Amino acid sequence: MGETAASAAAGRRLPRGLWALPPVAVLAPAFLYPLALVVRESFSPENGGAFAAYGSVFASRSFREALGTTVWLAAGATVGCLVLGFVLALVIAFVPFPGARAVARFIDVFLSFPSFLITLALLFIYGSVGLANGLWSDVFGVAEGPFRFLATPWGVLLAEITYFTPFVMRPLLAAFSQLDTAQLEAASSLGARPARIVRRVILPEALPALAAGGSLVLVMCLNEFGIVLFTGAKDVTTLPMLVYGKAILEADYPAACAVAVVNVAVSVGLFGLYRVVSKRAGA
C-alpha cells in the first residue's frame, strides 16, 4: 500500500515537460516531420540562396493577390457563417416547428460531407447549365440564363458560407441546450421583447460557442482548396491554389513550399488574433 502511494506521489512530481513527450511522439511522424521537410525545402539553396524562394515569391504579384484574396475570403466567410449560423441556431433551438430535432441531427451528418460535394450541389443549381439557368431559359426563351456568379469570388464566398455554417451551428446548439430557460421566461414576463432577450440573455451565453465555431471556420477557410477548385473560379487564386500551381503545374517545389509556409504562418497568426479578440470580448 505504501509503495503504491509512493509511486503515485512520484508520478505527480514528474516534470510537466515529460507529459508532452507521448503526444509529441505520436504527432512527430504524422505531422511535425512532413512540416519540417516543407520548411527545409522552402530554404533550399539550389536556386540562388537559402532565401531565394521567399524573395521570388514575395516579389511576385500573383502571391500578393493570392494573399489578399485568401484573407478577405476567409474573413468574409467567417462573418457570414457567424451571422447565419447564429440566426439558424436560434430558430432551431427556440422556435418550435415540426422536424426541429431532425434538422439538428442532420447538421451532425452535414459535418461529415466533403466540401466539394456542397460545391457540386451549388453547380447543379446555379451553374451555367444548372437548374436556375435552365428554368430561366425555358421561361423567357433565351439561350443562356443570367446566373454566372459561381465562377467569381462571390460564388466562392457563397459556397464557403454554405458549407461552413454548420460548423458554427453545432457548438451554438450545444450551448443553447444548456441555457436556463427560466432566464428567458423571466425576461419575457418582465416585458422584454424577443430582440432584447436575444441581445441581453442569449447572446452573452453564446459568445464562447461563437468564438469556438468562428475560429474553426476561419482556419478552415484559410486552407480551403476543394471549394475554389470545384467552383471553376479561374480568376480566384488563394494561397492553397497557388501552392498547387507552383508544385504541380510549374514544378517549382521551393516556391511552393515557401508559399505553404506563409500559408501556415497566416493561419496561425489570424487564429491567434481571433482568439485574443474573442477573449477580450468576454468569450
Short mmCIF file of C-alpha atoms in Angstrom, two decimals:
data_model
loop_
_atom_site.label_atom_id
_atom_site.label_comp_id
_atom_site.label_asym_id
_atom_site.label_seq_id
_atom_site.Cartn_x
_atom_site.Cartn_y
_atom_site.Cartn_z
CA MET A 1 0.00 0.00 0.00
CA GLY A 2 2.84 2.34 0.94
CA GLU A 3 4.72 1.58 -2.29
CA THR A 4 1.62 2.33 -4.38
CA ALA A 5 1.14 5.67 -2.69
CA ALA A 6 4.82 6.48 -3.12
CA SER A 7 4.65 5.61 -6.82
CA ALA A 8 1.59 7.79 -7.28
CA ALA A 9 3.30 10.67 -5.49
CA ALA A 10 6.40 10.22 -7.66
CA GLY A 11 4.22 10.28 -10.77
CA ARG A 12 2.66 13.55 -9.64
CA ARG A 13 6.11 15.03 -9.11
CA LEU A 14 7.23 14.33 -12.69
CA PRO A 15 8.22 17.45 -14.61
CA ARG A 16 5.38 18.81 -16.72
CA GLY A 17 7.52 18.68 -19.83
CA LEU A 18 7.66 14.90 -19.69
CA TRP A 19 3.89 14.66 -20.10
CA ALA A 20 4.26 16.32 -23.51
CA LEU A 21 6.51 13.55 -24.83
CA PRO A 22 3.76 10.97 -25.67
CA PRO A 23 1.65 13.32 -27.83
CA VAL A 24 4.80 14.70 -29.47
CA ALA A 25 5.92 11.14 -30.26
CA VAL A 26 2.57 10.47 -31.94
CA LEU A 27 2.47 13.76 -33.88
CA ALA A 28 6.11 13.75 -34.97
CA PRO A 29 5.94 11.17 -37.81
CA ALA A 30 2.46 12.19 -38.99
CA PHE A 31 2.70 15.99 -38.84
CA LEU A 32 5.90 17.51 -37.48
CA TYR A 33 8.30 15.62 -39.77
CA PRO A 34 6.44 16.45 -43.04
CA LEU A 35 6.12 20.07 -41.88
CA ALA A 36 9.85 20.18 -41.18
CA LEU A 37 10.54 18.84 -44.69
CA VAL A 38 8.38 21.58 -46.23
CA VAL A 39 10.17 24.27 -44.23
CA ARG A 40 13.57 22.86 -45.16
CA GLU A 41 12.67 22.70 -48.86
CA SER A 42 11.50 26.32 -48.76
CA PHE A 43 15.04 27.31 -47.72
CA SER A 44 16.67 25.21 -50.44
CA PRO A 45 19.84 26.99 -51.69
CA GLU A 46 19.67 25.38 -55.14
CA ASN A 47 18.13 28.40 -56.87
CA GLY A 48 20.38 31.22 -55.66
CA GLY A 49 20.49 31.12 -51.88
CA ALA A 50 18.57 29.99 -48.84
CA PHE A 51 16.02 32.83 -49.11
CA ALA A 52 15.78 32.88 -52.90
CA ALA A 53 12.41 31.11 -52.95
CA TYR A 54 10.91 33.58 -50.47
CA GLY A 55 12.39 36.52 -52.39
CA SER A 56 10.86 35.42 -55.68
CA VAL A 57 7.53 34.62 -54.04
CA PHE A 58 7.23 37.91 -52.15
CA ALA A 59 8.19 39.87 -55.24
CA SER A 60 5.53 38.25 -57.41
CA ARG A 61 2.21 39.97 -57.97
CA SER A 62 0.39 36.63 -58.01
CA PHE A 63 1.44 35.95 -54.42
CA ARG A 64 0.26 39.34 -53.15
CA GLU A 65 -3.09 38.94 -54.89
CA ALA A 66 -3.46 35.38 -53.59
CA LEU A 67 -2.67 36.51 -50.04
CA GLY A 68 -5.24 39.30 -50.17
CA THR A 69 -7.87 37.02 -51.72
CA THR A 70 -7.26 34.33 -49.12
CA VAL A 71 -7.59 36.71 -46.18
CA TRP A 72 -10.71 38.51 -47.36
CA LEU A 73 -12.49 35.31 -48.39
CA ALA A 74 -11.70 33.69 -45.03
CA ALA A 75 -12.75 36.80 -43.07
CA GLY A 76 -15.92 37.28 -45.13
CA ALA A 77 -16.90 33.62 -44.87
CA THR A 78 -16.29 33.65 -41.11
CA VAL A 79 -18.50 36.70 -40.60
CA GLY A 80 -21.20 35.23 -42.83
CA CYS A 81 -21.10 31.88 -41.03
CA LEU A 82 -21.30 33.56 -37.62
CA VAL A 83 -24.33 35.66 -38.56
CA LEU A 84 -26.18 32.96 -40.49
CA GLY A 85 -25.25 30.21 -38.03
CA PHE A 86 -26.44 32.26 -35.05
CA VAL A 87 -29.79 33.04 -36.70
CA LEU A 88 -30.41 29.46 -37.81
CA ALA A 89 -29.38 28.04 -34.44
CA LEU A 90 -31.79 30.46 -32.73
CA VAL A 91 -34.64 29.28 -34.93
CA ILE A 92 -33.90 25.59 -34.39
CA ALA A 93 -33.41 25.94 -30.63
CA PHE A 94 -36.14 28.40 -29.65
CA VAL A 95 -38.78 28.45 -32.40
CA PRO A 96 -40.88 25.30 -32.15
CA PHE A 97 -41.64 23.72 -35.51
CA PRO A 98 -42.15 20.14 -36.70
CA GLY A 99 -38.88 18.41 -37.52
CA ALA A 100 -36.62 20.65 -35.44
CA ARG A 101 -34.85 17.66 -33.89
CA ALA A 102 -34.39 16.05 -37.31
CA VAL A 103 -32.81 19.25 -38.61
CA ALA A 104 -30.45 19.38 -35.62
CA ARG A 105 -29.42 15.78 -36.22
CA PHE A 106 -28.92 16.45 -39.93
CA ILE A 107 -26.38 19.12 -39.03
CA ASP A 108 -24.24 16.42 -37.43
CA VAL A 109 -24.43 14.41 -40.66
CA PHE A 110 -23.70 17.52 -42.74
CA LEU A 111 -20.39 17.99 -40.93
CA SER A 112 -19.15 14.74 -42.45
CA PHE A 113 -19.80 15.85 -46.03
CA PRO A 114 -16.75 16.75 -48.16
CA SER A 115 -16.62 20.38 -49.24
CA PHE A 116 -16.60 19.57 -52.96
CA LEU A 117 -19.96 17.79 -52.61
CA ILE A 118 -21.66 21.00 -51.48
CA THR A 119 -19.94 22.90 -54.29
CA LEU A 120 -21.20 20.40 -56.85
CA ALA A 121 -24.72 20.81 -55.48
CA LEU A 122 -24.46 24.57 -56.00
CA LEU A 123 -23.16 23.97 -59.53
CA PHE A 124 -26.20 21.80 -60.31
CA ILE A 125 -28.43 24.67 -59.19
CA TYR A 126 -26.60 27.85 -60.26
CA GLY A 127 -24.06 26.56 -62.79
CA SER A 128 -24.05 27.67 -66.41
CA VAL A 129 -26.14 24.60 -67.30
CA GLY A 130 -27.76 24.32 -63.89
CA LEU A 131 -31.41 24.27 -62.90
CA ALA A 132 -31.76 28.01 -62.35
CA ASN A 133 -30.31 28.95 -65.76
CA GLY A 134 -32.29 26.18 -67.47
CA LEU A 135 -35.55 27.37 -65.89
CA TRP A 136 -34.77 30.97 -66.85
CA SER A 137 -34.07 29.94 -70.46
CA ASP A 138 -37.33 27.95 -70.67
CA VAL A 139 -39.46 30.72 -69.19
CA PHE A 140 -38.03 33.67 -71.14
CA GLY A 141 -36.97 31.82 -74.30
CA VAL A 142 -33.34 32.90 -74.22
CA ALA A 143 -30.25 30.85 -74.97
CA GLU A 144 -28.49 31.43 -71.65
CA GLY A 145 -29.52 32.27 -68.11
CA PRO A 146 -28.11 35.19 -66.09
CA PHE A 147 -26.58 33.21 -63.24
CA ARG A 148 -22.80 33.27 -63.62
CA PHE A 149 -21.65 34.25 -60.13
CA LEU A 150 -20.32 30.85 -59.04
CA ALA A 151 -17.15 31.37 -61.05
CA THR A 152 -16.48 34.67 -59.24
CA PRO A 153 -15.14 35.40 -55.74
CA TRP A 154 -18.73 35.91 -54.59
CA GLY A 155 -19.58 32.39 -55.72
CA VAL A 156 -16.65 31.00 -53.74
CA LEU A 157 -17.79 33.05 -50.73
CA LEU A 158 -21.34 31.68 -51.04
CA ALA A 159 -20.06 28.11 -51.27
CA GLU A 160 -17.83 28.55 -48.21
CA ILE A 161 -20.62 30.09 -46.14
CA THR A 162 -22.99 27.31 -47.20
CA TYR A 163 -20.53 24.59 -46.26
CA PHE A 164 -19.02 26.01 -43.07
CA THR A 165 -22.13 27.47 -41.38
CA PRO A 166 -22.99 24.13 -39.68
CA PHE A 167 -19.56 24.21 -38.03
CA VAL A 168 -20.79 27.32 -36.18
CA MET A 169 -24.28 25.96 -35.56
CA ARG A 170 -23.11 22.78 -33.85
CA PRO A 171 -21.44 24.42 -30.81
CA LEU A 172 -24.22 27.02 -30.68
CA LEU A 173 -26.93 24.36 -30.45
CA ALA A 174 -24.96 22.63 -27.70
CA ALA A 175 -24.71 25.93 -25.81
CA PHE A 176 -28.41 26.71 -26.29
CA SER A 177 -29.38 23.27 -24.97
CA GLN A 178 -27.68 24.13 -21.65
CA LEU A 179 -29.26 27.59 -21.37
CA ASP A 180 -31.54 28.01 -18.36
CA THR A 181 -34.99 28.61 -19.83
CA ALA A 182 -36.06 30.25 -16.57
CA GLN A 183 -33.99 33.29 -17.57
CA LEU A 184 -35.88 33.55 -20.84
CA GLU A 185 -39.24 33.18 -19.11
CA ALA A 186 -38.32 35.79 -16.51
CA ALA A 187 -37.19 38.26 -19.16
CA SER A 188 -40.34 37.66 -21.17
CA SER A 189 -42.59 38.09 -18.12
CA LEU A 190 -40.92 41.44 -17.42
CA GLY A 191 -41.94 42.66 -20.85
CA ALA A 192 -38.67 42.24 -22.73
CA ARG A 193 -39.11 41.89 -26.48
CA PRO A 194 -37.54 38.94 -28.34
CA ALA A 195 -34.76 41.11 -29.80
CA ARG A 196 -33.81 42.36 -26.33
CA ILE A 197 -33.89 38.82 -24.91
CA VAL A 198 -31.55 37.66 -27.65
CA ARG A 199 -29.19 40.59 -27.12
CA ARG A 200 -29.12 40.63 -23.31
CA VAL A 201 -29.68 36.98 -22.34
CA ILE A 202 -28.91 34.58 -25.21
CA LEU A 203 -26.00 36.32 -26.94
CA PRO A 204 -23.75 36.57 -23.82
CA GLU A 205 -24.22 32.84 -23.24
CA ALA A 206 -23.46 32.11 -26.88
CA LEU A 207 -20.19 34.08 -27.12
CA PRO A 208 -17.88 31.15 -26.18
CA ALA A 209 -19.60 28.92 -28.74
CA LEU A 210 -19.39 31.67 -31.36
CA ALA A 211 -15.68 32.10 -30.64
CA ALA A 212 -15.06 28.35 -30.94
CA GLY A 213 -17.05 27.97 -34.15
CA GLY A 214 -15.68 31.16 -35.69
CA SER A 215 -12.06 30.28 -35.01
CA LEU A 216 -12.56 26.85 -36.55
CA VAL A 217 -14.23 28.29 -39.65
CA LEU A 218 -11.52 30.93 -40.02
CA VAL A 219 -8.70 28.39 -40.04
CA MET A 220 -10.56 26.01 -42.35
CA CYS A 221 -11.39 28.78 -44.84
CA LEU A 222 -7.78 29.96 -44.91
CA ASN A 223 -6.73 26.50 -46.02
CA GLU A 224 -9.72 25.57 -48.21
CA PHE A 225 -8.80 24.10 -51.59
CA GLY A 226 -11.66 21.95 -52.86
CA ILE A 227 -14.31 24.66 -52.96
CA VAL A 228 -12.17 27.05 -55.01
CA LEU A 229 -11.18 24.26 -57.39
CA PHE A 230 -14.68 22.86 -57.98
CA THR A 231 -16.40 26.21 -58.49
CA GLY A 232 -14.20 26.68 -61.55
CA ALA A 233 -13.35 30.24 -60.50
CA LYS A 234 -10.24 30.65 -62.65
CA ASP A 235 -9.67 34.24 -61.56
CA VAL A 236 -9.80 33.35 -57.85
CA THR A 237 -6.37 32.29 -56.64
CA THR A 238 -5.89 31.62 -52.94
CA LEU A 239 -2.70 30.54 -51.20
CA PRO A 240 -3.61 26.81 -51.35
CA MET A 241 -4.35 27.17 -55.06
CA LEU A 242 -1.04 28.96 -55.54
CA VAL A 243 0.77 26.10 -53.78
CA TYR A 244 -0.94 23.67 -56.14
CA GLY A 245 0.03 25.72 -59.18
CA LYS A 246 3.67 26.10 -58.12
CA ALA A 247 4.10 22.44 -57.22
CA ILE A 248 2.02 20.61 -59.84
CA LEU A 249 1.84 22.93 -62.83
CA GLU A 250 5.23 24.65 -62.61
CA ALA A 251 7.21 22.01 -60.68
CA ASP A 252 8.74 24.82 -58.60
CA TYR A 253 8.85 22.97 -55.29
CA PRO A 254 10.92 25.51 -53.28
CA ALA A 255 8.47 28.28 -54.21
CA ALA A 256 5.50 26.01 -53.44
CA CYS A 257 6.96 25.20 -50.03
CA ALA A 258 7.63 28.88 -49.36
CA VAL A 259 4.00 29.73 -50.11
CA ALA A 260 2.89 26.82 -47.92
CA VAL A 261 4.99 28.10 -45.01
CA VAL A 262 3.46 31.57 -45.43
CA ASN A 263 0.00 29.99 -45.53
CA VAL A 264 0.66 28.20 -42.24
CA ALA A 265 2.03 31.39 -40.66
CA VAL A 266 -1.02 33.41 -41.78
CA SER A 267 -3.37 30.72 -40.47
CA VAL A 268 -1.69 30.57 -37.07
CA GLY A 269 -1.38 34.35 -36.86
CA LEU A 270 -5.01 35.11 -37.69
CA PHE A 271 -6.18 32.31 -35.44
CA GLY A 272 -4.17 33.74 -32.56
CA LEU A 273 -5.50 37.24 -33.26
CA TYR A 274 -9.06 35.93 -33.35
CA ARG A 275 -8.60 34.20 -30.00
CA VAL A 276 -7.17 37.34 -28.41
CA VAL A 277 -10.06 39.45 -29.68
CA SER A 278 -12.64 36.88 -28.58
CA LYS A 279 -11.16 36.70 -25.07
CA ARG A 280 -11.21 40.47 -24.74
CA ALA A 281 -14.84 40.39 -25.86
CA GLY A 282 -15.60 38.09 -22.97
CA ALA A 283 -15.84 34.84 -24.91
#
